[in-house]
């Protein structure tokens, strides 16, 4: 019955694929994992003026693993890794932003409840969330830039769309992609 839960394309639940494990999805997920880890450690280290003990670093690393788990659940719910849009387009970055906000709020609430027990500064999630958005968004922009050639295609010919009105506003962006 294990095959009902895991297939070669990814994790499934009741015969529906939850995570699309294409190569780009795996790559983007790995970037997001590193981004969350780096953002949380950087935010926690900044709280201690970058004079961080190994014990505190361990607590931050464990909290980073919790943040990655929360991000994974939220990203699956938002279908962040399902390639609904191209890498680093406005739509993907908007999905990334909203999933990050939900993750950041959940992490902040967890730190407000258990931060003292976990020995993690309560503001860590508030500072780490914008850092994550910057790291992940910048990484996606670099990927997008590396995928699109920098040359201008001179074989294209210009066209004038006359009298189309509102339809031209919808048509022109589709033609220029």
PDB file of C-alpha atoms in Angstrom:
ATOM      1  CA  UNK A   1       0.000   0.000   0.000  1.00  0.00           C
ATOM      2  CA  UNK A   2       3.047   2.220   0.106  1.00  0.00           C
ATOM      3  CA  UNK A   3       2.656   2.687  -3.650  1.00  0.00           C
ATOM      4  CA  UNK A   4      -0.671   4.409  -2.990  1.00  0.00           C
ATOM      5  CA  UNK A   5       1.210   7.122  -1.091  1.00  0.00           C
ATOM      6  CA  UNK A   6       4.442   7.427  -3.048  1.00  0.00           C
ATOM      7  CA  UNK A   7       4.852   7.108  -6.776  1.00  0.00           C
ATOM      8  CA  UNK A   8       7.766   7.913  -9.027  1.00  0.00           C
ATOM      9  CA  UNK A   9       6.405  11.435  -9.660  1.00  0.00           C
ATOM     10  CA  UNK A  10       6.182  12.429  -6.017  1.00  0.00           C
ATOM     11  CA  UNK A  11       4.114  12.254  -2.896  1.00  0.00           C
ATOM     12  CA  UNK A  12       0.497  11.347  -3.539  1.00  0.00           C
ATOM     13  CA  UNK A  13      -2.532  11.473  -1.331  1.00  0.00           C
ATOM     14  CA  UNK A  14      -5.693   9.663  -2.458  1.00  0.00           C
ATOM     15  CA  UNK A  15      -4.329   9.328  -5.996  1.00  0.00           C
ATOM     16  CA  UNK A  16      -3.697  13.063  -6.374  1.00  0.00           C
ATOM     17  CA  UNK A  17      -0.167  14.351  -6.709  1.00  0.00           C
ATOM     18  CA  UNK A  18       0.632  16.785  -3.920  1.00  0.00           C
ATOM     19  CA  UNK A  19       4.161  17.779  -4.918  1.00  0.00           C
ATOM     20  CA  UNK A  20       5.418  17.875  -8.492  1.00  0.00           C
ATOM     21  CA  UNK A  21       8.979  16.617  -8.335  1.00  0.00           C
ATOM     22  CA  UNK A  22      10.234  17.937 -11.639  1.00  0.00           C
ATOM     23  CA  UNK A  23      13.865  18.988 -11.730  1.00  0.00           C
ATOM     24  CA  UNK A  24      13.071  22.710 -11.551  1.00  0.00           C
ATOM     25  CA  UNK A  25      10.675  22.153  -8.637  1.00  0.00           C
ATOM     26  CA  UNK A  26      13.370  20.309  -6.732  1.00  0.00           C
ATOM     27  CA  UNK A  27      15.866  23.032  -7.523  1.00  0.00           C
ATOM     28  CA  UNK A  28      13.525  25.812  -6.391  1.00  0.00           C
ATOM     29  CA  UNK A  29      12.619  23.888  -3.237  1.00  0.00           C
ATOM     30  CA  UNK A  30      16.320  23.403  -2.421  1.00  0.00           C
ATOM     31  CA  UNK A  31      16.890  27.136  -2.898  1.00  0.00           C
ATOM     32  CA  UNK A  32      13.966  27.890  -0.594  1.00  0.00           C
ATOM     33  CA  UNK A  33      15.301  25.503   2.069  1.00  0.00           C
ATOM     34  CA  UNK A  34      18.713  27.180   1.985  1.00  0.00           C
ATOM     35  CA  UNK A  35      17.050  30.613   1.959  1.00  0.00           C
ATOM     36  CA  UNK A  36      14.946  29.861   5.051  1.00  0.00           C
ATOM     37  CA  UNK A  37      17.920  28.376   6.864  1.00  0.00           C
ATOM     38  CA  UNK A  38      20.142  31.326   6.010  1.00  0.00           C
ATOM     39  CA  UNK A  39      17.454  33.902   6.821  1.00  0.00           C
ATOM     40  CA  UNK A  40      16.733  32.440  10.254  1.00  0.00           C
ATOM     41  CA  UNK A  41      20.376  32.032  11.224  1.00  0.00           C
ATOM     42  CA  UNK A  42      21.151  35.550   9.961  1.00  0.00           C
ATOM     43  CA  UNK A  43      18.160  37.051  11.819  1.00  0.00           C
ATOM     44  CA  UNK A  44      19.073  35.221  15.024  1.00  0.00           C
ATOM     45  CA  UNK A  45      22.734  36.142  14.745  1.00  0.00           C
ATOM     46  CA  UNK A  46      21.825  39.791  14.171  1.00  0.00           C
ATOM     47  CA  UNK A  47      19.838  39.700  17.421  1.00  0.00           C
ATOM     48  CA  UNK A  48      23.036  38.768  19.276  1.00  0.00           C
ATOM     49  CA  UNK A  49      25.242  41.239  17.343  1.00  0.00           C
ATOM     50  CA  UNK A  50      26.742  38.294  15.428  1.00  0.00           C
ATOM     51  CA  UNK A  51      28.378  36.984  18.634  1.00  0.00           C
ATOM     52  CA  UNK A  52      26.550  33.689  18.683  1.00  0.00           C
ATOM     53  CA  UNK A  53      27.342  30.675  20.834  1.00  0.00           C
ATOM     54  CA  UNK A  54      27.254  27.135  19.441  1.00  0.00           C
ATOM     55  CA  UNK A  55      24.260  26.343  21.676  1.00  0.00           C
ATOM     56  CA  UNK A  56      22.290  29.305  20.312  1.00  0.00           C
ATOM     57  CA  UNK A  57      23.267  28.357  16.777  1.00  0.00           C
ATOM     58  CA  UNK A  58      21.909  24.870  17.473  1.00  0.00           C
ATOM     59  CA  UNK A  59      18.582  26.288  18.677  1.00  0.00           C
ATOM     60  CA  UNK A  60      18.365  28.482  15.581  1.00  0.00           C
ATOM     61  CA  UNK A  61      19.173  25.512  13.331  1.00  0.00           C
ATOM     62  CA  UNK A  62      16.398  23.448  14.916  1.00  0.00           C
ATOM     63  CA  UNK A  63      13.986  26.362  14.515  1.00  0.00           C
ATOM     64  CA  UNK A  64      15.094  26.671  10.878  1.00  0.00           C
ATOM     65  CA  UNK A  65      14.143  23.023  10.340  1.00  0.00           C
ATOM     66  CA  UNK A  66      10.715  23.771  11.835  1.00  0.00           C
ATOM     67  CA  UNK A  67      10.416  26.788   9.524  1.00  0.00           C
ATOM     68  CA  UNK A  68      11.266  24.627   6.521  1.00  0.00           C
ATOM     69  CA  UNK A  69       8.588  22.117   7.534  1.00  0.00           C
ATOM     70  CA  UNK A  70       5.976  24.879   7.930  1.00  0.00           C
ATOM     71  CA  UNK A  71       7.054  26.426   4.612  1.00  0.00           C
ATOM     72  CA  UNK A  72       6.715  23.053   2.888  1.00  0.00           C
ATOM     73  CA  UNK A  73       3.136  22.628   4.115  1.00  0.00           C
ATOM     74  CA  UNK A  74       2.193  26.179   3.165  1.00  0.00           C
ATOM     75  CA  UNK A  75       3.928  25.965  -0.235  1.00  0.00           C
ATOM     76  CA  UNK A  76       2.044  22.759  -1.038  1.00  0.00           C
ATOM     77  CA  UNK A  77      -1.220  24.478  -0.084  1.00  0.00           C
ATOM     78  CA  UNK A  78      -0.355  27.468  -2.291  1.00  0.00           C
ATOM     79  CA  UNK A  79       0.918  25.128  -5.066  1.00  0.00           C
ATOM     80  CA  UNK A  80       4.170  27.065  -5.233  1.00  0.00           C
ATOM     81  CA  UNK A  81       6.150  24.253  -6.855  1.00  0.00           C
ATOM     82  CA  UNK A  82       3.525  23.176  -9.400  1.00  0.00           C
ATOM     83  CA  UNK A  83       4.784  25.492 -12.176  1.00  0.00           C
ATOM     84  CA  UNK A  84       1.526  27.344 -12.581  1.00  0.00           C
ATOM     85  CA  UNK A  85       3.629  30.211 -13.916  1.00  0.00           C
ATOM     86  CA  UNK A  86       7.142  30.774 -15.249  1.00  0.00           C
ATOM     87  CA  UNK A  87      10.033  31.160 -12.837  1.00  0.00           C
ATOM     88  CA  UNK A  88      10.358  34.696 -11.410  1.00  0.00           C
ATOM     89  CA  UNK A  89       7.247  36.064 -13.082  1.00  0.00           C
ATOM     90  CA  UNK A  90       4.997  38.403 -11.164  1.00  0.00           C
ATOM     91  CA  UNK A  91       2.523  35.588 -10.540  1.00  0.00           C
ATOM     92  CA  UNK A  92       5.154  33.246  -9.079  1.00  0.00           C
ATOM     93  CA  UNK A  93       6.705  35.954  -6.935  1.00  0.00           C
ATOM     94  CA  UNK A  94       3.236  36.912  -5.704  1.00  0.00           C
ATOM     95  CA  UNK A  95       2.599  33.283  -4.711  1.00  0.00           C
ATOM     96  CA  UNK A  96       6.026  33.179  -3.053  1.00  0.00           C
ATOM     97  CA  UNK A  97       5.255  36.361  -1.140  1.00  0.00           C
ATOM     98  CA  UNK A  98       1.850  35.189   0.121  1.00  0.00           C
ATOM     99  CA  UNK A  99       3.153  31.763   1.120  1.00  0.00           C
ATOM    100  CA  UNK A 100       6.028  33.483   2.933  1.00  0.00           C
ATOM    101  CA  UNK A 101       3.650  35.801   4.786  1.00  0.00           C
ATOM    102  CA  UNK A 102       1.538  32.852   5.947  1.00  0.00           C
ATOM    103  CA  UNK A 103       4.671  30.957   6.964  1.00  0.00           C
ATOM    104  CA  UNK A 104       6.064  34.005   8.762  1.00  0.00           C
ATOM    105  CA  UNK A 105       2.831  34.581  10.686  1.00  0.00           C
ATOM    106  CA  UNK A 106       2.694  30.915  11.712  1.00  0.00           C
ATOM    107  CA  UNK A 107       6.328  30.991  12.842  1.00  0.00           C
ATOM    108  CA  UNK A 108       5.801  34.235  14.760  1.00  0.00           C
ATOM    109  CA  UNK A 109       2.818  32.762  16.581  1.00  0.00           C
ATOM    110  CA  UNK A 110       4.848  29.657  17.427  1.00  0.00           C
ATOM    111  CA  UNK A 111       7.681  31.808  18.765  1.00  0.00           C
ATOM    112  CA  UNK A 112       5.293  33.921  20.826  1.00  0.00           C
ATOM    113  CA  UNK A 113       3.969  30.735  22.411  1.00  0.00           C
ATOM    114  CA  UNK A 114       7.160  28.685  22.731  1.00  0.00           C
ATOM    115  CA  UNK A 115      10.081  31.055  22.051  1.00  0.00           C
ATOM    116  CA  UNK A 116      11.359  31.158  25.615  1.00  0.00           C
ATOM    117  CA  UNK A 117      11.238  27.389  25.927  1.00  0.00           C
ATOM    118  CA  UNK A 118      13.020  26.961  22.569  1.00  0.00           C
ATOM    119  CA  UNK A 119      15.524  29.715  23.453  1.00  0.00           C
ATOM    120  CA  UNK A 120      14.963  31.468  20.127  1.00  0.00           C
ATOM    121  CA  UNK A 121      14.408  35.244  20.037  1.00  0.00           C
ATOM    122  CA  UNK A 122      10.745  36.020  19.408  1.00  0.00           C
ATOM    123  CA  UNK A 123      11.478  38.536  16.649  1.00  0.00           C
ATOM    124  CA  UNK A 124      13.459  36.024  14.615  1.00  0.00           C
ATOM    125  CA  UNK A 125      10.543  35.052  12.384  1.00  0.00           C
ATOM    126  CA  UNK A 126       9.570  38.678  11.798  1.00  0.00           C
ATOM    127  CA  UNK A 127      13.077  39.527  10.615  1.00  0.00           C
ATOM    128  CA  UNK A 128      13.686  36.253   8.771  1.00  0.00           C
ATOM    129  CA  UNK A 129      10.547  36.412   6.604  1.00  0.00           C
ATOM    130  CA  UNK A 130      11.567  39.479   4.544  1.00  0.00           C
ATOM    131  CA  UNK A 131      15.107  38.100   4.324  1.00  0.00           C
ATOM    132  CA  UNK A 132      13.703  34.847   2.941  1.00  0.00           C
ATOM    133  CA  UNK A 133      11.565  36.701   0.394  1.00  0.00           C
ATOM    134  CA  UNK A 134      14.642  38.628  -0.737  1.00  0.00           C
ATOM    135  CA  UNK A 135      16.887  35.534  -0.961  1.00  0.00           C
ATOM    136  CA  UNK A 136      14.310  33.342  -2.707  1.00  0.00           C
ATOM    137  CA  UNK A 137      13.106  36.109  -5.034  1.00  0.00           C
ATOM    138  CA  UNK A 138      16.636  37.106  -6.008  1.00  0.00           C
ATOM    139  CA  UNK A 139      17.542  33.465  -6.662  1.00  0.00           C
ATOM    140  CA  UNK A 140      14.510  33.054  -8.896  1.00  0.00           C
ATOM    141  CA  UNK A 141      15.425  36.227 -10.774  1.00  0.00           C
ATOM    142  CA  UNK A 142      18.933  34.908 -11.392  1.00  0.00           C
ATOM    143  CA  UNK A 143      17.483  31.616 -12.647  1.00  0.00           C
ATOM    144  CA  UNK A 144      15.074  33.436 -14.946  1.00  0.00           C
ATOM    145  CA  UNK A 145      17.844  35.665 -16.279  1.00  0.00           C
ATOM    146  CA  UNK A 146      20.049  32.651 -16.984  1.00  0.00           C
ATOM    147  CA  UNK A 147      17.225  30.913 -18.855  1.00  0.00           C
ATOM    148  CA  UNK A 148      16.373  33.826 -21.137  1.00  0.00           C
ATOM    149  CA  UNK A 149      18.959  34.784 -23.699  1.00  0.00           C
ATOM    150  CA  UNK A 150      20.343  38.305 -23.551  1.00  0.00           C
ATOM    151  CA  UNK A 151      20.308  38.757 -27.316  1.00  0.00           C
ATOM    152  CA  UNK A 152      17.613  40.649 -29.148  1.00  0.00           C
ATOM    153  CA  UNK A 153      16.014  38.624 -31.897  1.00  0.00           C
ATOM    154  CA  UNK A 154      16.426  40.671 -35.065  1.00  0.00           C
ATOM    155  CA  UNK A 155      14.306  38.293 -37.153  1.00  0.00           C
ATOM    156  CA  UNK A 156      11.093  39.682 -35.703  1.00  0.00           C
ATOM    157  CA  UNK A 157       9.084  42.170 -37.706  1.00  0.00           C
ATOM    158  CA  UNK A 158       7.090  45.004 -36.222  1.00  0.00           C
ATOM    159  CA  UNK A 159       3.311  45.091 -36.384  1.00  0.00           C
ATOM    160  CA  UNK A 160       0.765  47.799 -35.794  1.00  0.00           C
ATOM    161  CA  UNK A 161      -2.506  46.903 -34.128  1.00  0.00           C
ATOM    162  CA  UNK A 162      -4.932  49.639 -35.092  1.00  0.00           C
ATOM    163  CA  UNK A 163      -8.392  50.139 -33.660  1.00  0.00           C
ATOM    164  CA  UNK A 164      -8.315  47.173 -31.274  1.00  0.00           C
ATOM    165  CA  UNK A 165      -8.878  49.212 -28.097  1.00  0.00           C
ATOM    166  CA  UNK A 166      -9.069  47.146 -24.918  1.00  0.00           C
ATOM    167  CA  UNK A 167      -8.395  43.928 -26.810  1.00  0.00           C
ATOM    168  CA  UNK A 168      -5.000  45.291 -27.877  1.00  0.00           C
ATOM    169  CA  UNK A 169      -4.091  45.813 -24.227  1.00  0.00           C
ATOM    170  CA  UNK A 170      -4.633  42.089 -23.645  1.00  0.00           C
ATOM    171  CA  UNK A 171      -3.127  40.963 -26.953  1.00  0.00           C
ATOM    172  CA  UNK A 172       0.137  42.913 -27.017  1.00  0.00           C
ATOM    173  CA  UNK A 173       1.596  41.436 -23.791  1.00  0.00           C
ATOM    174  CA  UNK A 174       0.867  37.930 -25.098  1.00  0.00           C
ATOM    175  CA  UNK A 175       2.640  38.684 -28.359  1.00  0.00           C
ATOM    176  CA  UNK A 176       5.717  40.115 -26.671  1.00  0.00           C
ATOM    177  CA  UNK A 177       6.366  37.074 -24.444  1.00  0.00           C
TER     178      UNK A 177
END
